[in-house]
PDB file of C-alpha atoms in Angstrom:
ATOM      1  CA  UNK I   1     105.864  91.172  80.672  1.00  0.00           C
ATOM      2  CA  UNK I   2     109.205  92.084  82.109  1.00  0.00           C
ATOM      3  CA  UNK I   3     109.380  95.701  80.860  1.00  0.00           C
ATOM      4  CA  UNK I   4     106.752  98.436  81.291  1.00  0.00           C
ATOM      5  CA  UNK I   5     105.441 101.007  78.772  1.00  0.00           C
ATOM      6  CA  UNK I   6     103.036 103.600  80.168  1.00  0.00           C
ATOM      7  CA  UNK I   7     102.692 107.218  81.309  1.00  0.00           C
ATOM      8  CA  UNK I   8     103.172 107.837  85.022  1.00  0.00           C
ATOM      9  CA  UNK I   9     102.557 111.085  86.934  1.00  0.00           C
ATOM     10  CA  UNK I  10     104.211 110.522  90.301  1.00  0.00           C
ATOM     11  CA  UNK I  11     105.818 111.966  93.392  1.00  0.00           C
ATOM     12  CA  UNK I  12     108.159 110.510  96.001  1.00  0.00           C
ATOM     13  CA  UNK I  13     106.643 108.977  99.129  1.00  0.00           C
ATOM     14  CA  UNK I  14     108.170 107.444 102.233  1.00  0.00           C
ATOM     15  CA  UNK I  15     106.744 104.622 104.340  1.00  0.00           C
ATOM     16  CA  UNK I  16     103.184 103.338 104.382  1.00  0.00           C
ATOM     17  CA  UNK I  17     101.010 104.946 101.728  1.00  0.00           C
ATOM     18  CA  UNK I  18      97.358 104.957 100.667  1.00  0.00           C
ATOM     19  CA  UNK I  19      96.403 106.059  97.151  1.00  0.00           C
ATOM     20  CA  UNK I  20      92.742 106.764  96.353  1.00  0.00           C
ATOM     21  CA  UNK I  21      91.317 107.845  92.993  1.00  0.00           C
ATOM     22  CA  UNK I  22      87.909 108.176  91.354  1.00  0.00           C
ATOM     23  CA  UNK I  23      87.732 107.077  87.710  1.00  0.00           C
ATOM     24  CA  UNK I  24      84.753 108.809  86.039  1.00  0.00           C
ATOM     25  CA  UNK I  25      85.528 108.188  82.370  1.00  0.00           C
ATOM     26  CA  UNK I  26      87.458 105.746  80.246  1.00  0.00           C
ATOM     27  CA  UNK I  27      87.677 106.020  76.472  1.00  0.00           C
ATOM     28  CA  UNK I  28      90.419 103.471  75.749  1.00  0.00           C
ATOM     29  CA  UNK I  29      89.082 100.590  73.676  1.00  0.00           C
ATOM     30  CA  UNK I  30      92.158  98.348  73.528  1.00  0.00           C
ATOM     31  CA  UNK I  31      91.600  95.231  75.634  1.00  0.00           C
ATOM     32  CA  UNK I  32      94.634  96.065  77.801  1.00  0.00           C
ATOM     33  CA  UNK I  33      94.340  99.876  77.952  1.00  0.00           C
ATOM     34  CA  UNK I  34      94.732 100.831  81.626  1.00  0.00           C
ATOM     35  CA  UNK I  35      94.171 103.683  84.065  1.00  0.00           C
ATOM     36  CA  UNK I  36      94.927 103.425  87.765  1.00  0.00           C
ATOM     37  CA  UNK I  37      97.095 104.129  90.790  1.00  0.00           C
ATOM     38  CA  UNK I  38     100.629 102.797  91.196  1.00  0.00           C
ATOM     39  CA  UNK I  39     103.490 102.503  93.676  1.00  0.00           C
ATOM     40  CA  UNK I  40     106.930 101.588  92.290  1.00  0.00           C
ATOM     41  CA  UNK I  41     110.613 101.690  93.223  1.00  0.00           C
ATOM     42  CA  UNK I  42     111.709 103.863  90.296  1.00  0.00           C
ATOM     43  CA  UNK I  43     110.832 104.851  86.743  1.00  0.00           C
ATOM     44  CA  UNK I  44     113.054 102.034  85.343  1.00  0.00           C
ATOM     45  CA  UNK I  45     111.007  99.869  82.956  1.00  0.00           C
ATOM     46  CA  UNK I  46     111.590  96.579  84.787  1.00  0.00           C
ATOM     47  CA  UNK I  47     111.495  97.752  88.401  1.00  0.00           C
ATOM     48  CA  UNK I  48     109.249  96.490  91.219  1.00  0.00           C
ATOM     49  CA  UNK I  49     105.711  97.897  91.335  1.00  0.00           C
ATOM     50  CA  UNK I  50     102.152  97.359  92.508  1.00  0.00           C
ATOM     51  CA  UNK I  51      99.168  98.938  90.760  1.00  0.00           C
ATOM     52  CA  UNK I  52      95.398  98.890  90.861  1.00  0.00           C
ATOM     53  CA  UNK I  53      93.230 100.064  88.015  1.00  0.00           C
ATOM     54  CA  UNK I  54      90.761  99.433  85.249  1.00  0.00           C
ATOM     55  CA  UNK I  55      91.213  97.821  81.814  1.00  0.00           C
ATOM     56  CA  UNK I  56      88.339  97.131  79.347  1.00  0.00           C
ATOM     57  CA  UNK I  57      89.322  93.481  78.992  1.00  0.00           C
ATOM     58  CA  UNK I  58      89.848  92.846  82.687  1.00  0.00           C
ATOM     59  CA  UNK I  59      87.698  95.228  84.703  1.00  0.00           C
ATOM     60  CA  UNK I  60      89.160  96.317  88.042  1.00  0.00           C
ATOM     61  CA  UNK I  61      92.399  94.491  88.695  1.00  0.00           C
ATOM     62  CA  UNK I  62      95.609  94.582  90.644  1.00  0.00           C
ATOM     63  CA  UNK I  63      99.005  93.670  89.233  1.00  0.00           C
ATOM     64  CA  UNK I  64     102.577  93.624  90.515  1.00  0.00           C
ATOM     65  CA  UNK I  65     106.190  92.740  89.800  1.00  0.00           C
ATOM     66  CA  UNK I  66     108.065  91.380  92.826  1.00  0.00           C
ATOM     67  CA  UNK I  67     111.490  90.833  91.157  1.00  0.00           C
ATOM     68  CA  UNK I  68     113.438  93.295  89.000  1.00  0.00           C
ATOM     69  CA  UNK I  69     112.817  92.428  85.324  1.00  0.00           C
ATOM     70  CA  UNK I  70     110.562  89.581  86.490  1.00  0.00           C
ATOM     71  CA  UNK I  71     107.135  88.586  85.243  1.00  0.00           C
ATOM     72  CA  UNK I  72     103.993  90.464  86.228  1.00  0.00           C
ATOM     73  CA  UNK I  73     101.338  88.757  88.372  1.00  0.00           C
ATOM     74  CA  UNK I  74      97.726  89.886  88.746  1.00  0.00           C
ATOM     75  CA  UNK I  75      94.407  89.329  90.423  1.00  0.00           C
ATOM     76  CA  UNK I  76      90.969  90.857  90.120  1.00  0.00           C
ATOM     77  CA  UNK I  77      88.638  91.289  87.164  1.00  0.00           C
ATOM     78  CA  UNK I  78      85.832  92.233  89.551  1.00  0.00           C
ATOM     79  CA  UNK I  79      83.922  94.672  87.366  1.00  0.00           C
ATOM     80  CA  UNK I  80      83.365  95.004  83.631  1.00  0.00           C
ATOM     81  CA  UNK I  81      81.229  98.177  83.632  1.00  0.00           C
ATOM     82  CA  UNK I  82      83.087 101.034  81.936  1.00  0.00           C
ATOM     83  CA  UNK I  83      83.587 103.826  84.488  1.00  0.00           C
ATOM     84  CA  UNK I  84      81.534 106.964  83.834  1.00  0.00           C
ATOM     85  CA  UNK I  85      80.213 109.994  85.698  1.00  0.00           C
ATOM     86  CA  UNK I  86      77.045 108.036  86.512  1.00  0.00           C
ATOM     87  CA  UNK I  87      78.922 104.807  87.344  1.00  0.00           C
ATOM     88  CA  UNK I  88      82.307 105.860  88.789  1.00  0.00           C
ATOM     89  CA  UNK I  89      84.950 103.372  89.840  1.00  0.00           C
ATOM     90  CA  UNK I  90      86.802 104.295  93.002  1.00  0.00           C
ATOM     91  CA  UNK I  91      90.223 102.700  93.509  1.00  0.00           C
ATOM     92  CA  UNK I  92      92.208 102.456  96.743  1.00  0.00           C
ATOM     93  CA  UNK I  93      95.685 100.921  97.048  1.00  0.00           C
ATOM     94  CA  UNK I  94      96.930 100.529 100.626  1.00  0.00           C
ATOM     95  CA  UNK I  95     100.545  99.804 101.555  1.00  0.00           C
ATOM     96  CA  UNK I  96     101.376  98.504 105.022  1.00  0.00           C
ATOM     97  CA  UNK I  97     105.063  97.575 105.084  1.00  0.00           C
ATOM     98  CA  UNK I  98     105.542  95.146 102.211  1.00  0.00           C
ATOM     99  CA  UNK I  99     101.838  94.181 102.052  1.00  0.00           C
ATOM    100  CA  UNK I 100      99.653  95.844  99.418  1.00  0.00           C
ATOM    101  CA  UNK I 101      95.876  95.549  99.300  1.00  0.00           C
ATOM    102  CA  UNK I 102      93.655  96.865  96.521  1.00  0.00           C
ATOM    103  CA  UNK I 103      90.024  97.878  96.889  1.00  0.00           C
ATOM    104  CA  UNK I 104      87.284  99.051  94.525  1.00  0.00           C
ATOM    105  CA  UNK I 105      84.100 100.978  95.253  1.00  0.00           C
ATOM    106  CA  UNK I 106      81.136 102.464  93.419  1.00  0.00           C
ATOM    107  CA  UNK I 107      80.740 105.321  95.920  1.00  0.00           C
ATOM    108  CA  UNK I 108      84.081 105.829  97.692  1.00  0.00           C
ATOM    109  CA  UNK I 109      82.502 104.701 100.977  1.00  0.00           C
ATOM    110  CA  UNK I 110      81.848 100.946 100.756  1.00  0.00           C
ATOM    111  CA  UNK I 111      84.945  99.045  99.592  1.00  0.00           C
ATOM    112  CA  UNK I 112      85.414  95.543  98.138  1.00  0.00           C
ATOM    113  CA  UNK I 113      88.814  93.855  98.136  1.00  0.00           C
ATOM    114  CA  UNK I 114      90.338  93.238  94.710  1.00  0.00           C
ATOM    115  CA  UNK I 115      93.369  91.415  96.108  1.00  0.00           C
ATOM    116  CA  UNK I 116      96.477  91.519  98.231  1.00  0.00           C
ATOM    117  CA  UNK I 117     100.159  90.786  97.652  1.00  0.00           C
ATOM    118  CA  UNK I 118     103.594  91.184  99.177  1.00  0.00           C
ATOM    119  CA  UNK I 119     106.271  93.149  97.295  1.00  0.00           C
ATOM    120  CA  UNK I 120     109.535  94.462  98.767  1.00  0.00           C
ATOM    121  CA  UNK I 121     109.404  98.085  97.607  1.00  0.00           C
ATOM    122  CA  UNK I 122     112.034 100.510  98.887  1.00  0.00           C
ATOM    123  CA  UNK I 123     111.120 102.725 101.863  1.00  0.00           C
ATOM    124  CA  UNK I 124     111.295 105.656  99.407  1.00  0.00           C
ATOM    125  CA  UNK I 125     109.110 104.938  96.373  1.00  0.00           C
ATOM    126  CA  UNK I 126     107.159 106.688  93.628  1.00  0.00           C
ATOM    127  CA  UNK I 127     103.380 106.989  93.956  1.00  0.00           C
ATOM    128  CA  UNK I 128     100.955 108.259  91.350  1.00  0.00           C
ATOM    129  CA  UNK I 129      98.630 107.758  88.409  1.00  0.00           C
ATOM    130  CA  UNK I 130      99.460 105.341  85.577  1.00  0.00           C
ATOM    131  CA  UNK I 131      97.825 105.154  82.128  1.00  0.00           C
ATOM    132  CA  UNK I 132      98.459 103.264  78.908  1.00  0.00           C
ATOM    133  CA  UNK I 133      96.573 102.730  75.667  1.00  0.00           C
ATOM    134  CA  UNK I 134      98.149  99.323  75.052  1.00  0.00           C
TER     135      UNK I 134
END
């Protein structure tokens, strides 16, 4: 949609950024519940963002909003196995200028591309972990 609802633990970053996280459990059962890494301009509900994460109904996927209060686009759905301690899902979101590329991995060493997009985030952005049960 055009307005976000989620919890976001973040800090300010400047310039090119790489976020990496290991997801070792996921108990959300809602089709669109989500846990992942995110870069965004601000905490405003309709601001620009790019994220990469896991949702039970989608698997590993990347989504973004490239216009304030605009629609969300996505790509991915590359895994449907629920992350666990025996089957972790590693996520890596790489920003190079306005290009963002998402990767997934089972071991944190060998990476598979989930997708890539271009979004004009500010030079100073928020980076962190995003979760929702919706």
